[in-house]
Coordinates of C-alpha atoms and ligand atoms in Angstrom, one line a residue:
X1 CA 176.6 227.2 189.5
X2 CA 173.6 229.4 188.6
X3 CA 175.6 231.1 185.9
X4 CA 177.2 230.0 182.7
X5 CA 180.0 227.5 183.6
X6 CA 183.1 226.3 181.8
X7 CA 182.5 222.6 182.0
X8 CA 185.2 220.1 181.1
X9 CA 184.2 216.6 180.4
X10 CA 186.5 213.7 181.2
X11 CA 185.7 210.1 180.3
X12 CA 187.0 207.2 182.4
X13 CA 186.5 203.9 180.4
X14 CA 187.4 201.8 183.4
X15 CA 185.9 198.4 184.2
X16 CA 188.8 197.0 186.3
X17 CA 187.2 198.0 189.6
X18 CA 184.6 195.2 189.3
X19 CA 184.0 191.9 187.5
X20 CA 181.3 192.6 184.9
X21 CA 182.6 193.8 181.5
X22 CA 181.0 196.7 179.6
X23 CA 181.1 199.5 182.1
X24 CA 184.2 200.7 180.2
X25 CA 181.8 201.8 177.5
X26 CA 179.8 204.1 179.9
X27 CA 181.5 207.3 178.8
X28 CA 180.7 206.7 175.2
X29 CA 177.1 205.8 176.0
X30 CA 176.6 209.1 178.0
X31 CA 178.1 211.1 175.1
X32 CA 175.8 209.3 172.6
X33 CA 172.9 210.2 174.8
X34 CA 173.6 213.8 174.1
X35 CA 175.4 215.2 177.1
X36 CA 177.3 218.0 175.3
X37 CA 174.3 219.3 173.4
X38 CA 172.1 219.2 176.5
X39 CA 174.7 221.3 178.5
X40 CA 175.2 223.8 175.6
X41 CA 171.5 224.3 175.3
X42 CA 171.4 225.5 178.9
X43 CA 174.1 228.0 177.9
X44 CA 177.2 226.4 179.3
X45 CA 180.6 226.3 177.6
X46 CA 181.6 222.7 177.2
X47 CA 185.0 221.2 176.3
X48 CA 185.4 217.4 176.0
X49 CA 188.9 216.6 177.2
X50 CA 188.5 213.0 176.0
X51 CA 189.2 209.8 177.9
X52 CA 191.7 208.6 180.4
X53 CA 193.9 205.8 179.0
X54 CA 192.8 202.4 180.2
X55 CA 194.2 199.1 178.7
X56 CA 191.7 197.5 176.4
X57 CA 191.4 194.0 174.9
X58 CA 191.3 190.8 176.9
X59 CA 191.6 191.4 180.6
X60 CA 195.2 191.5 181.7
X61 CA 194.7 192.4 185.4
X62 CA 195.8 190.4 188.3
X63 CA 195.0 190.2 192.0
X64 CA 197.3 191.9 194.5
X65 CA 196.7 191.6 198.2
X66 CA 193.1 190.6 197.7
X67 CA 192.4 193.5 195.4
X68 CA 191.4 192.8 191.8
X69 CA 193.3 194.6 189.1
X70 CA 195.1 196.9 191.5
X71 CA 197.7 198.1 188.9
X72 CA 195.1 199.0 186.3
X73 CA 192.9 200.9 188.8
X74 CA 195.8 202.7 190.3
X75 CA 197.2 203.8 186.9
X76 CA 193.8 205.1 185.7
X77 CA 193.0 206.9 188.9
X78 CA 196.5 208.5 188.9
X79 CA 196.0 209.9 185.5
X80 CA 192.4 211.0 186.3
X81 CA 193.6 212.8 189.5
X82 CA 196.1 214.8 187.5
X83 CA 193.6 215.7 184.8
X84 CA 191.0 216.8 187.4
X85 CA 193.6 218.8 189.4
X86 CA 194.6 220.6 186.2
X87 CA 191.0 221.5 185.4
X88 CA 190.3 223.0 188.8
X89 CA 193.4 225.2 188.5
X90 CA 192.0 226.8 185.4
X91 CA 188.6 227.4 186.7
X92 CA 186.9 224.6 184.8
X93 CA 184.0 222.6 186.3
X94 CA 185.1 218.9 186.1
X95 CA 182.3 216.6 184.9
X96 CA 183.5 213.0 184.8
X97 CA 181.8 210.1 183.1
X98 CA 182.4 206.5 184.1
X99 CA 183.3 203.8 184.2
X100 CA 183.1 201.9 187.5
X101 CA 183.1 203.7 190.8
X102 CA 186.7 202.9 191.7
X103 CA 187.5 206.0 189.5
X104 CA 186.2 208.2 192.3
X105 CA 189.5 207.6 194.0
X106 CA 191.1 209.5 191.2
X107 CA 188.5 212.3 191.1
X108 CA 188.6 213.0 194.8
X109 CA 192.4 212.9 194.9
X110 CA 192.5 215.4 192.1
X111 CA 190.0 217.7 193.8
X112 CA 192.0 217.6 197.0
X113 CA 194.6 219.8 195.1
X114 CA 192.2 222.8 195.2
X115 CA 189.8 222.0 198.1
X116 CA 190.9 221.6 201.7
X117 CA 187.4 221.1 203.0
X118 CA 185.5 219.5 200.2
X119 CA 181.9 218.3 200.8
X120 CA 180.9 215.1 199.0
X121 CA 177.4 213.8 198.2
X122 CA 177.6 210.1 197.5
X123 CA 174.4 209.1 195.7
X124 CA 174.4 205.4 195.7
X125 CA 172.7 202.1 196.7
X126 CA 176.1 201.2 198.3
X127 CA 178.4 202.9 200.8
X128 CA 181.5 202.0 198.9
X129 CA 183.4 202.0 202.2
X130 CA 185.0 198.5 202.1
X131 CA 188.8 197.9 202.5
X132 CA 190.6 194.9 201.3
X133 CA 190.0 193.4 204.7
X134 CA 186.2 193.9 204.7
X135 CA 185.4 193.5 201.0
X136 CA 183.2 190.5 200.2
X137 CA 184.4 190.7 196.5
X138 CA 187.8 192.2 196.2
X139 CA 186.3 194.7 193.8
X140 CA 187.8 198.2 194.2
X141 CA 184.6 199.9 193.1
X142 CA 183.3 198.9 196.5
X143 CA 186.1 200.9 198.2
X144 CA 186.5 204.4 196.9
X145 CA 185.0 206.3 199.8
X146 CA 187.1 204.3 202.3
X147 CA 190.3 205.0 200.2
X148 CA 189.4 208.7 200.0
X149 CA 189.2 208.7 203.8
X150 CA 192.7 207.4 204.0
X151 CA 191.7 203.8 204.7
X152 CA 192.7 200.7 202.6
X153 CA 195.7 199.6 200.5
X154 CA 198.6 201.9 200.6
X155 CA 198.9 202.1 196.8
X156 CA 195.3 203.4 196.5
X157 CA 195.5 205.7 199.5
X158 CA 198.7 207.3 198.1
X159 CA 197.3 208.0 194.6
X160 CA 198.2 211.6 193.6
X161 CA 199.4 212.4 197.2
X162 CA 199.5 210.5 200.4
X163 CA 196.7 210.4 203.0
X164 CA 193.1 211.4 203.5
X165 CA 191.5 213.4 200.6
X166 CA 188.0 214.0 202.2
X167 CA 187.0 214.4 205.9
X168 CA 184.5 211.9 207.3
X169 CA 182.3 214.8 208.6
X170 CA 182.1 216.3 205.1
X171 CA 180.4 213.2 203.5
X172 CA 176.7 212.6 203.0
X173 CA 175.6 209.2 201.5
X174 CA 172.1 209.2 199.9
X175 CA 170.1 206.2 198.8
X176 CA 172.0 203.4 200.7
X177 CA 170.2 200.1 200.8
X178 CA 173.1 197.5 200.5
X179 CA 175.7 198.0 203.2
X180 CA 178.2 195.3 204.2
X181 CA 179.0 194.5 207.8
X182 CA 182.5 196.1 207.7
X183 CA 181.0 199.2 206.1
X184 CA 178.3 199.5 208.7
X185 CA 181.0 199.4 211.5
X186 CA 183.1 202.1 209.7
X187 CA 180.0 204.3 209.2
X188 CA 179.3 204.1 212.9
X189 CA 182.9 204.6 214.0
X190 CA 183.4 207.7 211.8
X191 CA 179.9 209.1 212.3
X192 CA 179.3 209.3 208.5
X193 CA 176.0 211.0 207.7
X194 CA 173.8 208.5 205.7
X195 CA 170.3 209.0 204.4
X196 CA 169.2 205.4 203.6
X197 CA 166.1 204.5 201.6
X198 CA 164.3 204.5 205.0
X199 CA 164.8 208.2 205.5
X200 CA 163.9 209.0 201.9
X201 CA 160.7 207.0 202.3
X202 CA 159.9 208.5 205.7
X203 CA 160.9 212.2 205.2
X204 CA 160.7 212.6 201.4
X205 CA 163.5 213.7 199.1
X206 CA 162.8 217.4 199.6
X207 CA 163.5 217.1 203.3
X208 CA 166.5 214.7 202.8
X209 CA 168.2 217.1 200.4
X210 CA 167.5 220.1 202.6
X211 CA 169.0 218.2 205.6
X212 CA 172.0 217.1 203.5
X213 CA 172.8 220.6 202.3
X214 CA 172.3 222.2 205.7
X215 CA 174.6 219.7 207.2
X216 CA 177.3 220.3 204.6
X217 CA 177.1 224.1 204.7
X218 CA 177.4 223.9 208.5
X219 CA 180.7 222.2 207.9
X220 CA 181.9 225.3 206.0
X221 CA 182.8 223.3 202.9
X222 CA 184.8 225.1 200.3
X223 CA 183.4 223.0 197.4
X224 CA 180.9 220.2 196.8
X225 CA 181.4 217.1 194.7
X226 CA 178.5 215.0 193.6
X227 CA 179.4 211.4 193.0
X228 CA 176.4 209.8 191.4
X229 CA 176.3 206.0 191.0
X230 CA 173.4 205.2 188.6
X231 CA 172.6 202.2 190.8
X232 CA 171.4 204.7 193.4
X233 CA 168.2 204.9 191.4
X234 CA 165.9 201.9 191.3
X235 CA 166.9 199.4 188.6
X236 CA 163.5 200.0 187.0
X237 CA 164.8 203.3 185.7
X238 CA 168.5 202.4 185.4
X239 CA 168.9 198.7 184.5
X240 CA 172.3 199.2 182.9
X241 CA 174.4 198.8 186.1
X242 CA 176.6 196.0 187.3
X243 CA 175.3 195.8 190.9
X244 CA 171.6 196.6 190.8
X245 CA 169.7 196.7 194.1
X246 CA 165.8 196.8 194.2
X247 CA 163.9 199.4 196.2
X248 CA 165.9 202.4 195.0
X249 CA 165.4 206.1 194.5
X250 CA 162.8 207.0 191.8
X251 CA 163.3 209.0 188.6
X252 CA 161.3 211.9 189.9
X253 CA 163.1 212.0 193.3
X254 CA 166.4 212.0 191.5
X255 CA 165.4 214.9 189.3
X256 CA 164.2 216.8 192.3
X257 CA 167.5 216.1 194.1
X258 CA 169.5 217.5 191.1
X259 CA 167.2 220.6 190.9
X260 CA 167.7 221.3 194.5
X261 CA 171.5 221.0 194.1
X262 CA 171.3 223.4 191.2
X263 CA 169.3 225.9 193.2
X264 CA 171.8 225.7 196.1
X265 CA 174.7 226.8 193.9
X266 CA 177.0 224.7 195.9
X267 CA 178.2 222.0 193.5
X268 CA 181.7 222.5 192.1
X269 CA 182.3 219.1 190.4
X270 CA 180.4 216.0 189.5
X271 CA 180.7 212.4 188.3
X272 CA 178.2 210.0 186.8
X273 CA 179.4 206.4 187.1
X274 CA 178.6 202.7 186.7
X275 CA 176.7 203.1 183.3
X276 CA 177.1 199.7 181.6
X277 CA 175.7 199.7 178.1
X278 CA 176.0 195.9 177.7
X279 CA 173.5 195.4 180.6
X280 CA 171.3 198.3 179.6
X281 CA 168.0 198.5 177.8
X282 CA 168.6 200.6 174.6
X283 CA 170.8 203.1 176.4
X284 CA 168.1 203.9 179.0
X285 CA 170.6 204.3 181.8
X286 CA 172.7 206.8 179.9
X287 CA 169.6 208.7 178.9
X288 CA 168.6 209.0 182.6
X289 CA 172.2 210.1 183.4
X290 CA 172.0 212.9 180.8
X291 CA 168.5 213.9 182.0
X292 CA 169.9 214.2 185.5
X293 CA 172.9 216.2 184.2
X294 CA 170.4 218.5 182.6
X295 CA 168.6 219.1 185.9
X296 CA 171.9 219.4 187.9
X297 CA 173.1 222.1 185.5
X298 CA 170.0 224.3 185.3
X299 CA 167.6 222.9 182.8
X300 CA 164.1 223.9 183.7
X301 CA 160.7 222.8 182.4
X302 CA 159.4 226.3 181.6
Ligands
LIG401 N1 180.1 201.2 193.1 C1 179.5 200.1 193.3 N2 178.5 199.7 192.5 N3 179.8 199.3 194.3 C2 179.2 198.1 194.7 C3 179.8 197.4 195.8 C4 179.2 196.1 196.2 C5 179.8 195.5 197.5 N4 179.5 196.3 198.6 C6 181.3 195.2 197.3 O1 182.1 195.7 198.0 O2 181.7 194.5 196.5
MN402 MN1 176.5 201.4 193.9
MN403 MN1 179.1 203.1 194.0

């Protein structure tokens, strides 16, 4: 992605994957923070394809099999998968704004249309690898990585097409510091590569990103998706998230990570999720998201 890209934005105003209202306004907040102008200033061609349809108004969702709002999440992810698949077919770079992280089920399903061996960087305080059996909350935003591995409720696993969308050995989690017991067991069982805050503290972000990218290129990935949950950063920098966890990645480390991804030329799609303007401090979290987008897409200081 060194060169000028054709970037297509997709908004996913989805808050049904968790219990705190307001994250449905994330895509607007990121747009208001100037995402399009920032990308155009770098020289990219940007098309905003608008938002995925999500029911608004008083919450209508219901629990099914221990999953909150299964219908609403399934419907939104199905539409998103189709939109993302279409964009990859026409050579567009899909850049998706959320919305709660359950939307990644749709993004990854759509990407599986083009990529047989997709790499995924999951930048997050959480592993998002619960299933309805292990989830402490029933919130689907804690499950998208498990679902994309083919694990979890059949209706979620069969969104867009049946089965696994991403291989366990092609995933790298960065920034983890809140992992549930069932997720820990699954990480061990599948041998998922995780750089927790411990490795970031001990080795530094430069080394962690080098290791992550060396690992992924050794898997011969045919594309790389960045799924960036704003709660991966310390809530000091990104207070507008529904599940903040202290002791997170710093602002500087995050910019460095984005710059290293840009330099690698590996990234073929990205999503920025969990921006909740109601919980935010004067759109600070969306501002950080747009700054990181700038670094990811080639903005330089000089
Ligand atoms: N995308 C997120 N913010 N996920 C938070 C998940 C929290 C917790 N592990 C759960 O399953 O409910
Ligand atoms: Mn998270
Ligand atoms: Mn997440």
